[in-house]
Amino acid sequence: MKRLLPLLITVVLLAAMATGGIWLAFSESGLGTLARLGASASGGRLTLEQPSGRLLGPLAFARVVWREPGTEVVIESLHIDWSPAALLEKRLSIAELAAARVTIEIASSDEASAPPPSLRLPLAVDVNSMAIARLDYGKLFSADDLHAAYAGDGASHRLTRVRGRFGKTAIAGEMTLGADVPLLVRAGATLSGQLDEKPVSLAVDAAGPLERFVLKVVAEEGLRGDGQVTVTPFARHSFADARLALTDVDPAAWIAGAPVARLTLRAQIKPDERHNGALSGDFNVSNSMAGPLDRQRLPLESLSGRFDWADDGARLAGLVARLPGQGRLSGSGVWRDGSLDLDLEAKGLDAAQLASALRSTRLNGPISASIASDRQQLAVRLGDTRFVLDVKASHEHGRVSLSRLELAAGAARLRARGELDTSQDMAFSAAGELERFDPSRFARVPAAMLNGTLSASGRLRAKGSAPASQPRPVVEAQFVLRDSRLAGQPLTGRGDLVIDWPRIPRADVQLAAGPNTLTARGAFGQTGDRLQVDIDAPALASYGIDGGLT
């Protein structure tokens, strides 16, 4: 009997272990115990909340959290359906791995690290279906509806049938990663989406060792161009260099009312070794269809410059814009706190190349601008031997203000100022003066010599109307012309108008051009209105019209 006692004890222990193993593997309470054991064994880094199911599968956790210094991974609503029998073949086989949300937070580091010496797994792994409803990788990117299949053996890791969405962009592709040094990456994907309601498709390829691989992007639809990034995930900077090239870009194809152009854009970017997280590079834009705005062309031949980007903003240096007719803008800019400040110098600017109706000029002088989402300011002072243009304008708190506009050529001068409230009714006011002003000196129009004043105020929409409603101007305007000449003939006059479109409640206009006169008094546009117009124009030949009108 004593000889049988050790054997009996051994059988009892084996039976107890088998019973415990069966309980752990086949019961939900056993799964809960294993979850607590796993959390304890991890030193508190792993948390498994609300386990359900059984270890032999399927099993689920309401929340899985892994925390260690610098890293936090949170998986919500994790579901696993696997086949334990495959372990007998030294293979981990998972039919389905699904999560409602995965959040990854990894603290940024400015220090380089070594790539892993090997990514071999102790056994083969295959996951027939992986699904993540939402993936957030810090503030870098977010993705939705991710699906894929995974297979890993001693030689490589393979992701196939990859598909998902980045915002409104769909992605589909596959990837292979070698398990041994140099950990070769091979990947291909297609990104399809819309840019300004137009279809865009990009082909993406990656190849090279994981320590330093090349990512290439080629536009296949909607755009023409390509880009390339040398990715260095273990170095101090996440990439070594990047370049972008776009060709045949037409602003009119993307923005309604924009001028036609054929732009080629090129940019190169590198990390700035002097500052952590800083970037530097250069860019160039060329336009093979430059022309004046009144012909629906963009009056720009090329634009180039350098930039430095850091945490506190960006600096633009060496800016050079070449305009048709040998005009040139050069200067610098600063982007900080959501605002772009530009300081430019114009040289040889030809107004006729900007709008063909204008006279040719060679304007020189400073141009400064400040552009933010809620505020824009512009100051221009240009001149040559014949002309001076002085402008100061701003847009802030929904109000456009032209505090100064002065155009002068010798003794001829035009001054104007005004304001426009861009709220619902778009109220405005404007005033201007003319002194010996000859418009033919500035534009290709008949010669004149004008002296006078103009003032106007009102609103461009009816009170209380929606911003998208049709304009309905209400305007009060007065003008005076004195000691003026048009086409060699004396010109005088005055006017007082009230417009409540489509009605003119008041009109009182008197004009005299040489022996020709026009008067209009009264109202028009409503039952009972009466507008009397008297025209006595016996001599119109000076204005290019044969005969007269009386």
Coordinates of C-alpha atoms in Angstrom, one line a residue:
M1 CA 0.0 0.0 0.0
K2 CA 2.9 2.3 0.8
R3 CA 4.3 1.7 -2.7
L4 CA 1.0 2.7 -4.2
L5 CA 0.8 5.9 -2.2
P6 CA 3.2 8.0 -4.5
L7 CA 1.4 6.8 -7.5
L8 CA -2.0 7.7 -6.0
I9 CA -0.7 11.2 -5.1
T10 CA 0.6 11.7 -8.6
V11 CA -2.7 10.7 -10.2
V12 CA -4.6 13.0 -7.9
L13 CA -2.3 15.9 -8.8
L14 CA -2.6 15.2 -12.5
A15 CA -6.4 15.0 -12.1
A16 CA -6.4 18.3 -10.2
M17 CA -4.3 20.0 -12.8
A18 CA -6.4 18.6 -15.6
T19 CA -9.6 19.7 -13.9
G20 CA -8.0 23.2 -13.4
G21 CA -6.9 23.3 -17.0
I22 CA -10.3 22.3 -18.2
W23 CA -11.9 25.0 -16.0
L24 CA -9.5 27.7 -17.2
A25 CA -9.9 26.7 -20.9
F26 CA -13.6 26.0 -21.1
S27 CA -15.2 28.5 -18.7
E28 CA -15.8 32.2 -18.7
S29 CA -14.7 32.4 -15.1
G30 CA -11.5 30.7 -16.0
L31 CA -10.9 33.3 -18.7
G32 CA -11.4 36.0 -16.1
T33 CA -8.8 34.4 -13.9
L34 CA -6.3 34.1 -16.7
A35 CA -7.0 37.8 -17.5
R36 CA -6.1 38.7 -13.9
L37 CA -3.0 36.5 -14.0
G38 CA -1.9 38.1 -17.2
A39 CA -2.3 41.6 -15.9
S40 CA -0.4 40.6 -12.7
A41 CA 2.4 39.0 -14.7
S42 CA 2.9 42.2 -16.8
G43 CA 3.7 44.2 -13.8
G44 CA 0.5 46.3 -14.2
R45 CA 1.3 47.3 -17.8
L46 CA -1.5 45.2 -19.2
T47 CA -5.2 45.7 -18.3
L48 CA -7.9 43.3 -19.5
E49 CA -11.4 44.6 -18.7
Q50 CA -14.7 42.6 -18.8
P51 CA -13.5 39.4 -20.3
S52 CA -16.2 37.1 -21.8
G53 CA -16.3 33.8 -23.6
R54 CA -13.7 31.2 -23.0
L55 CA -10.0 30.7 -23.7
L56 CA -10.7 28.1 -26.4
G57 CA -12.7 30.7 -28.2
P58 CA -14.4 32.7 -29.1
L59 CA -13.4 35.3 -26.5
A60 CA -13.8 39.0 -26.1
F61 CA -12.7 41.9 -23.9
A62 CA -14.5 45.2 -23.4
R63 CA -11.2 47.0 -23.2
V64 CA -7.5 46.1 -23.4
V65 CA -4.9 48.6 -22.3
W66 CA -1.1 48.4 -22.5
R67 CA 0.8 51.2 -20.7
E68 CA 4.6 51.7 -20.4
P69 CA 6.7 54.8 -20.3
G70 CA 6.2 56.7 -23.6
T71 CA 3.6 54.2 -25.0
E72 CA -0.1 53.6 -24.5
V73 CA -2.3 51.3 -26.6
V74 CA -6.0 51.1 -26.0
I75 CA -8.2 48.5 -27.7
E76 CA -11.9 48.7 -27.3
S77 CA -14.4 45.9 -27.9
L78 CA -11.8 43.3 -28.8
H79 CA -13.2 40.0 -30.3
I80 CA -11.0 37.0 -31.0
D81 CA -12.1 33.7 -32.7
W82 CA -9.2 31.2 -32.9
S83 CA -8.4 27.6 -33.3
P84 CA -6.3 26.1 -30.4
A85 CA -5.9 22.8 -32.3
A86 CA -3.5 24.5 -34.7
L87 CA -1.0 24.9 -31.9
L88 CA -0.3 21.2 -32.2
E89 CA 1.1 22.1 -35.7
K90 CA 3.2 24.9 -34.2
R91 CA 0.8 27.4 -35.8
L92 CA -1.4 30.1 -34.3
S93 CA -4.6 30.3 -36.4
I94 CA -7.1 33.1 -35.8
A95 CA -10.3 33.1 -37.9
E96 CA -11.3 36.6 -36.8
L97 CA -9.7 39.5 -34.9
A98 CA -11.9 42.6 -34.6
A99 CA -11.9 45.8 -32.5
A100 CA -14.3 48.8 -32.4
R101 CA -11.4 51.2 -31.8
V102 CA -7.6 51.2 -31.4
T103 CA -5.8 54.2 -30.0
I104 CA -2.0 54.4 -30.1
E105 CA -0.1 57.1 -28.3
I106 CA 3.7 57.0 -28.6
A107 CA 5.8 59.9 -27.2
S108 CA 7.9 61.5 -29.8
S109 CA 11.7 61.1 -29.4
D110 CA 14.5 63.1 -30.9
E111 CA 17.0 60.2 -30.2
A112 CA 17.9 57.6 -32.9
S113 CA 17.3 53.9 -32.1
A114 CA 18.6 50.7 -33.6
P115 CA 16.2 48.6 -35.7
P116 CA 15.4 45.2 -34.3
P117 CA 17.9 42.4 -35.1
S118 CA 15.1 40.0 -36.1
L119 CA 11.3 39.9 -36.4
R120 CA 11.0 36.1 -36.4
L121 CA 8.1 34.6 -34.6
P122 CA 8.3 31.5 -32.4
L123 CA 5.6 29.9 -34.5
A124 CA 3.7 30.6 -37.7
V125 CA 0.7 33.0 -37.4
D126 CA -2.2 33.5 -39.7
V127 CA -5.2 35.8 -39.2
N128 CA -7.9 35.2 -41.8
S129 CA -9.8 38.4 -41.0
M130 CA -8.8 41.6 -39.2
A131 CA -11.2 44.4 -38.7
I132 CA -10.7 47.7 -36.9
A133 CA -13.6 50.2 -37.0
R134 CA -11.5 53.1 -36.0
L135 CA -7.7 53.6 -35.6
D136 CA -6.2 56.7 -34.1
Y137 CA -2.4 57.0 -34.2
G138 CA -1.8 60.0 -32.0
K139 CA -2.4 63.2 -33.9
L140 CA -0.6 61.9 -36.9
F141 CA -3.5 60.2 -38.7
S142 CA -6.9 58.4 -38.2
A143 CA -8.4 55.7 -40.3
D144 CA -11.8 54.0 -40.4
D145 CA -13.2 50.6 -41.5
L146 CA -9.8 48.9 -41.7
H147 CA -9.7 45.3 -43.0
A148 CA -6.9 43.0 -43.7
A149 CA -5.5 39.4 -43.6
Y150 CA -2.2 38.5 -42.0
A151 CA 0.2 35.6 -42.4
G152 CA 3.6 35.3 -40.7
D153 CA 6.2 32.6 -40.8
G154 CA 9.9 32.4 -40.2
A155 CA 10.8 34.4 -43.4
S156 CA 8.3 37.2 -43.6
H157 CA 5.2 39.0 -42.4
R158 CA 2.4 39.6 -45.0
L159 CA -0.6 41.9 -44.9
T160 CA -3.0 41.2 -47.7
R161 CA -6.5 42.4 -48.7
V162 CA -5.9 45.7 -46.9
R163 CA -8.6 48.2 -47.3
G164 CA -9.9 51.2 -45.3
R165 CA -10.6 54.9 -45.3
F166 CA -8.6 58.0 -44.4
G167 CA -11.4 60.6 -44.1
K168 CA -13.0 60.5 -47.6
T169 CA -10.0 58.7 -49.1
A170 CA -10.2 54.9 -49.7
I171 CA -7.1 52.8 -49.5
A172 CA -6.5 49.3 -50.8
G173 CA -3.2 47.4 -50.9
E174 CA -0.8 44.8 -49.5
M175 CA 2.5 44.7 -47.7
T176 CA 5.4 42.3 -47.0
L177 CA 8.1 42.7 -44.3
G178 CA 11.1 40.5 -44.0
A179 CA 11.7 38.8 -40.7
D180 CA 15.5 38.9 -40.9
V181 CA 18.0 41.8 -41.4
P182 CA 17.8 43.9 -43.5
L183 CA 14.0 43.6 -42.8
L184 CA 13.0 44.4 -46.4
V185 CA 9.8 46.3 -47.0
R186 CA 7.7 45.7 -50.1
A187 CA 4.3 47.5 -50.2
G188 CA 1.8 48.7 -52.8
A189 CA -1.4 50.6 -52.4
T190 CA -4.0 52.7 -54.2
L191 CA -5.6 55.8 -52.7
S192 CA -8.8 57.0 -54.2
G193 CA -10.9 59.9 -53.3
Q194 CA -12.1 63.4 -54.3
L195 CA -10.5 66.7 -54.3
D196 CA -12.9 69.6 -54.7
E197 CA -15.6 67.1 -55.9
K198 CA -13.2 65.7 -58.6
P199 CA -12.0 62.1 -58.6
V200 CA -8.3 61.7 -57.6
S201 CA -6.3 58.4 -57.6
L202 CA -2.8 57.9 -56.3
A203 CA -0.5 54.8 -56.6
V204 CA 1.8 54.3 -53.6
D205 CA 4.8 51.9 -53.6
A206 CA 7.4 51.3 -50.8
A207 CA 10.6 49.3 -51.1
G208 CA 13.9 49.0 -49.2
P209 CA 15.2 48.0 -45.8
L210 CA 13.0 49.0 -42.9
E211 CA 15.7 51.2 -41.5
R212 CA 15.7 53.3 -44.6
F213 CA 13.1 52.7 -47.4
V214 CA 11.7 54.7 -50.2
L215 CA 8.1 55.6 -50.5
K216 CA 6.9 56.7 -54.0
V217 CA 3.6 58.2 -55.0
V218 CA 2.3 58.6 -58.6
A219 CA -0.9 60.5 -59.5
E220 CA -3.0 58.3 -61.8
E221 CA -6.2 60.3 -62.0
G222 CA -7.2 64.0 -61.4
L223 CA -3.7 65.2 -61.1
R224 CA -0.4 64.7 -62.9
G225 CA 2.7 64.3 -60.9
D226 CA 4.7 62.2 -58.4
G227 CA 6.4 62.4 -55.1
Q228 CA 9.1 60.5 -53.2
V229 CA 10.0 60.2 -49.5
T230 CA 13.0 58.5 -47.9
V231 CA 11.6 57.1 -44.7
T232 CA 13.9 56.6 -41.7
P233 CA 11.7 55.3 -38.8
F234 CA 14.6 54.6 -36.4
A235 CA 16.7 57.8 -37.1
R236 CA 16.5 61.1 -35.2
H237 CA 14.1 62.3 -38.0
S238 CA 11.4 60.2 -39.4
F239 CA 12.4 60.9 -43.0
A240 CA 15.7 61.9 -44.7
D241 CA 14.3 63.8 -47.7
A242 CA 11.1 64.3 -49.7
R243 CA 10.3 65.8 -53.1
L244 CA 7.1 66.6 -54.9
A245 CA 6.4 67.4 -58.6
L246 CA 3.0 68.4 -60.1
T247 CA 2.5 69.3 -63.7
D248 CA -0.3 70.8 -65.8
V249 CA -2.1 72.3 -62.8
D250 CA -4.9 74.6 -64.0
P251 CA -6.5 76.7 -61.2
A252 CA -9.6 77.2 -63.4
A253 CA -10.3 73.5 -63.3
W254 CA -10.5 73.5 -59.5
I255 CA -11.8 77.0 -58.5
A256 CA -14.8 78.6 -60.2
G257 CA -13.8 81.9 -61.8
A258 CA -10.1 81.4 -61.3
P259 CA -7.8 82.4 -64.3
V260 CA -6.5 79.8 -66.6
A261 CA -2.9 78.7 -66.1
R262 CA -0.6 75.7 -66.8
L263 CA 1.4 75.4 -63.6
T264 CA 4.3 73.1 -62.8
L265 CA 5.1 72.9 -59.1
R266 CA 8.3 71.4 -57.6
A267 CA 9.3 71.2 -53.9
Q268 CA 12.1 69.6 -51.9
I269 CA 12.0 69.1 -48.1
K270 CA 14.6 68.0 -45.6
P271 CA 14.8 67.9 -41.8
D272 CA 16.7 70.8 -40.4
E273 CA 19.6 69.3 -38.4
R274 CA 19.9 72.5 -36.4
H275 CA 16.5 72.2 -34.6
N276 CA 14.5 69.3 -33.5
G277 CA 11.3 68.8 -35.5
A278 CA 12.3 71.6 -37.9
L279 CA 12.1 71.4 -41.7
S280 CA 13.7 73.3 -44.5
G281 CA 13.4 73.2 -48.3
D282 CA 12.8 75.1 -51.5
F283 CA 10.0 75.3 -54.1
N284 CA 9.4 76.5 -57.6
V285 CA 6.3 77.2 -59.6
S286 CA 6.3 77.9 -63.3
N287 CA 3.5 78.9 -65.6
S288 CA 3.6 78.3 -69.4
M289 CA 0.4 80.2 -70.0
A290 CA 1.0 83.5 -68.3
G291 CA -1.2 86.4 -69.5
P292 CA -3.4 89.4 -68.3
L293 CA -6.3 88.9 -66.0
D294 CA -8.9 90.4 -68.4
R295 CA -8.1 87.5 -70.8
Q296 CA -8.7 85.0 -68.0
R297 CA -5.0 84.3 -67.6
L298 CA -2.7 84.4 -64.6
P299 CA 0.0 87.1 -64.9
L300 CA 2.7 85.0 -63.3
E301 CA 5.6 83.3 -65.1
S302 CA 7.4 81.8 -62.1
L303 CA 7.6 81.8 -58.3
S304 CA 10.4 80.4 -56.3
G305 CA 11.8 80.6 -52.7
R306 CA 13.1 78.8 -49.7
F307 CA 11.4 78.0 -46.4
D308 CA 12.2 77.0 -42.9
W309 CA 9.5 75.4 -40.7
A310 CA 9.8 75.0 -36.9
D311 CA 7.4 74.8 -34.0
D312 CA 7.0 78.5 -33.8
G313 CA 6.1 78.9 -37.4
A314 CA 7.7 79.2 -40.9
R315 CA 10.0 81.7 -42.6
L316 CA 10.0 82.3 -46.3
A317 CA 13.2 83.7 -47.8
G318 CA 14.5 84.4 -51.3
L319 CA 11.0 84.8 -52.7
V320 CA 11.1 85.8 -56.4
A321 CA 8.0 86.1 -58.6
R322 CA 8.7 86.9 -62.3
L323 CA 5.8 88.5 -64.1
P324 CA 5.2 89.1 -67.8
G325 CA 7.0 92.1 -69.3
Q326 CA 10.1 91.7 -67.1
G327 CA 8.3 92.6 -63.9
R328 CA 9.5 91.1 -60.7
L329 CA 8.5 90.8 -57.0
S330 CA 11.1 89.8 -54.4
G331 CA 11.1 89.6 -50.6
S332 CA 10.4 87.4 -47.6
G333 CA 7.6 86.2 -45.4
V334 CA 6.7 84.8 -42.0
W335 CA 4.0 82.4 -41.0
R336 CA 3.2 82.5 -37.3
D337 CA 0.1 81.9 -35.2
G338 CA -2.1 81.3 -38.2
S339 CA -1.0 84.5 -40.0
L340 CA 1.2 85.1 -43.1
D341 CA 3.1 88.4 -43.2
L342 CA 4.7 89.2 -46.6
D343 CA 7.2 92.0 -47.3
L344 CA 7.8 92.4 -51.0
E345 CA 9.6 94.8 -53.4
A346 CA 8.3 95.4 -56.9
K347 CA 10.6 96.2 -59.8
G348 CA 9.6 97.0 -63.3
L349 CA 6.0 96.1 -62.8
D350 CA 4.0 96.5 -66.1
A351 CA 0.3 97.3 -65.5
A352 CA -0.5 96.4 -69.1
Q353 CA 0.6 92.8 -68.4
L354 CA -1.8 92.6 -65.6
A355 CA -4.8 94.0 -67.5
S356 CA -4.4 94.7 -71.2
A357 CA -6.7 97.8 -71.0
L358 CA -4.1 99.6 -68.8
R359 CA -1.1 101.6 -70.0
S360 CA 2.3 100.2 -69.8
T361 CA 4.3 101.1 -66.7
R362 CA 7.6 100.3 -64.9
L363 CA 6.4 100.5 -61.3
N364 CA 8.8 100.0 -58.4
G365 CA 8.1 100.1 -54.7
P366 CA 7.1 98.1 -51.5
I367 CA 4.1 95.8 -51.1
S368 CA 3.3 94.4 -47.7
A369 CA 0.5 92.1 -46.7
S370 CA -0.8 90.3 -43.6
I371 CA -3.1 87.4 -44.2
A372 CA -5.0 85.5 -41.5
S373 CA -8.3 83.7 -41.4
D374 CA -10.0 86.6 -39.6
R375 CA -7.9 89.5 -40.7
Q376 CA -6.2 90.7 -43.9
Q377 CA -4.2 93.9 -44.6
L378 CA -2.6 95.2 -47.7
A379 CA -0.4 98.2 -48.2
V380 CA 1.0 99.2 -51.7
R381 CA 3.1 102.1 -52.8
L382 CA 4.3 101.9 -56.4
G383 CA 5.6 104.4 -58.8
D384 CA 7.7 105.2 -61.8
T385 CA 8.6 108.4 -63.7
R386 CA 5.0 109.0 -64.6
F387 CA 2.7 107.2 -62.2
V388 CA 2.1 106.8 -58.4
L389 CA -0.2 104.2 -56.9
D390 CA -0.8 104.3 -53.1
V391 CA -3.2 101.8 -51.6
K392 CA -4.1 100.8 -48.0
A393 CA -6.9 98.3 -47.4
S394 CA -8.0 95.8 -44.7
H395 CA -10.6 93.2 -43.9
E396 CA -11.4 92.5 -40.3
H397 CA -14.4 91.5 -38.3
G398 CA -16.5 91.2 -41.4
R399 CA -15.7 94.7 -42.6
V400 CA -13.7 95.6 -45.8
S401 CA -12.0 99.0 -45.5
L402 CA -10.3 100.9 -48.2
S403 CA -8.7 103.6 -46.1
R404 CA -6.6 105.1 -49.0
L405 CA -6.5 104.8 -52.7
E406 CA -4.5 107.4 -54.6
L407 CA -3.6 107.2 -58.3
A408 CA -1.6 110.1 -59.7
A409 CA 0.2 111.0 -62.9
G410 CA 1.8 114.5 -62.7
A411 CA -1.0 116.9 -61.7
A412 CA -3.7 114.3 -62.4
R413 CA -5.0 112.6 -59.3
L414 CA -7.7 110.3 -58.1
R415 CA -8.5 109.7 -54.4
A416 CA -11.0 107.2 -53.0
R417 CA -12.0 105.6 -49.7
G418 CA -14.7 103.3 -48.6
E419 CA -16.1 100.6 -46.4
L420 CA -18.2 97.5 -47.0
D421 CA -19.8 95.4 -44.2
T422 CA -20.0 91.8 -45.4
S423 CA -22.8 90.9 -43.0
Q424 CA -26.3 90.2 -44.2
D425 CA -27.3 93.5 -45.8
M426 CA -23.8 94.4 -47.0
A427 CA -23.9 98.1 -46.1
F428 CA -21.3 100.3 -47.7
S429 CA -20.1 103.8 -48.1
A430 CA -17.7 105.3 -50.5
A431 CA -16.3 108.7 -51.5
G432 CA -13.8 110.0 -54.1
E433 CA -12.3 113.1 -55.6
L434 CA -10.9 113.8 -59.1
E435 CA -8.3 116.5 -59.8
R436 CA -7.4 117.1 -63.4
F437 CA -7.8 113.4 -63.8
D438 CA -7.2 112.1 -67.3
P439 CA -8.1 108.3 -67.5
S440 CA -6.4 108.0 -70.8
R441 CA -3.1 108.4 -69.1
F442 CA -3.7 105.2 -67.1
A443 CA -5.9 103.1 -69.5
R444 CA -6.7 102.9 -73.2
V445 CA -9.9 105.1 -73.0
P446 CA -10.8 108.5 -74.5
A447 CA -8.9 111.5 -73.2
A448 CA -10.5 113.6 -70.6
M449 CA -9.7 116.1 -67.8
L450 CA -12.1 115.5 -64.9
N451 CA -12.6 117.6 -61.7
G452 CA -15.3 116.5 -59.2
T453 CA -16.5 114.5 -56.3
L454 CA -18.5 111.4 -55.8
S455 CA -20.2 110.0 -52.7
A456 CA -22.4 106.9 -52.2
S457 CA -23.9 104.9 -49.4
G458 CA -26.4 102.2 -48.9
R459 CA -26.6 98.4 -48.9
L460 CA -26.4 95.7 -51.5
R461 CA -29.0 93.4 -50.1
A462 CA -32.4 93.9 -48.5
K463 CA -32.4 94.1 -44.7
G464 CA -32.8 90.7 -43.1
S465 CA -32.2 88.7 -46.3
A466 CA -30.1 85.6 -46.3
P467 CA -26.4 85.8 -47.4
A468 CA -27.1 83.7 -50.5
S469 CA -30.1 85.7 -51.7
Q470 CA -30.1 87.7 -54.9
P471 CA -28.6 91.3 -54.6
R472 CA -31.1 94.1 -54.1
P473 CA -29.1 97.3 -53.9
V474 CA -30.4 100.3 -52.1
V475 CA -28.1 103.3 -52.9
E476 CA -28.0 107.0 -52.3
A477 CA -25.4 108.8 -54.5
Q478 CA -24.3 112.3 -55.3
F479 CA -21.8 113.6 -57.8
V480 CA -20.5 116.9 -59.0
L481 CA -18.4 117.6 -62.1
R482 CA -16.8 121.0 -62.5
D483 CA -14.3 122.6 -64.9
S484 CA -13.9 119.3 -66.7
R485 CA -13.4 118.4 -70.4
L486 CA -14.3 115.3 -72.4
A487 CA -13.2 114.8 -76.0
G488 CA -12.0 118.4 -76.1
Q489 CA -15.4 119.8 -75.0
P490 CA -16.3 121.4 -71.7
L491 CA -18.0 119.0 -69.3
T492 CA -20.0 120.0 -66.1
G493 CA -22.8 118.4 -64.2
R494 CA -24.3 117.2 -60.9
G495 CA -26.5 114.4 -59.8
D496 CA -28.6 113.2 -56.9
L497 CA -29.8 109.6 -57.2
V498 CA -31.7 107.2 -54.9
I499 CA -32.0 103.6 -56.1
D500 CA -34.1 101.0 -54.4
W501 CA -33.8 98.3 -57.0
P502 CA -35.7 97.7 -59.2
R503 CA -37.2 101.2 -58.5
I504 CA -35.5 104.6 -58.7
P505 CA -37.4 106.7 -56.1
R506 CA -35.5 109.9 -56.9
A507 CA -33.4 111.1 -59.8
D508 CA -32.1 114.6 -60.3
V509 CA -29.3 114.7 -62.9
Q510 CA -27.9 117.5 -65.0
L511 CA -25.1 117.1 -67.5
A512 CA -23.6 119.5 -70.1
A513 CA -21.0 118.4 -72.6
G514 CA -20.2 121.2 -75.0
P515 CA -23.5 122.3 -76.6
N516 CA -25.2 119.0 -75.5
T517 CA -27.3 118.8 -72.4
L518 CA -29.2 116.1 -70.5
T519 CA -31.6 116.5 -67.6
A520 CA -33.5 113.8 -65.7
R521 CA -35.9 114.4 -62.9
G522 CA -38.5 112.3 -61.1
A523 CA -39.0 108.6 -60.2
F524 CA -39.3 105.4 -62.1
G525 CA -40.3 101.8 -61.6
Q526 CA -43.6 102.0 -59.8
T527 CA -47.2 102.8 -60.6
G528 CA -47.7 106.6 -60.4
D529 CA -43.9 107.3 -60.9
R530 CA -42.9 109.9 -63.5
L531 CA -39.4 110.4 -64.8
Q532 CA -38.9 113.3 -67.2
V533 CA -35.8 113.1 -69.4
D534 CA -34.8 116.0 -71.7
I535 CA -32.0 115.5 -74.2
D536 CA -30.7 118.3 -76.4
A537 CA -27.6 116.9 -78.2
P538 CA -27.1 118.7 -81.6
A539 CA -23.4 118.0 -81.9
L540 CA -22.1 114.5 -81.1
A541 CA -19.3 114.2 -83.7
S542 CA -16.7 115.0 -81.0
Y543 CA -17.7 111.7 -79.3
G544 CA -17.5 109.6 -82.4
I545 CA -21.3 109.8 -83.2
D546 CA -22.5 111.3 -86.5
G547 CA -25.4 113.7 -86.3
G548 CA -27.3 114.8 -83.2
L549 CA -30.1 113.9 -80.8
T550 CA -32.9 116.2 -79.7

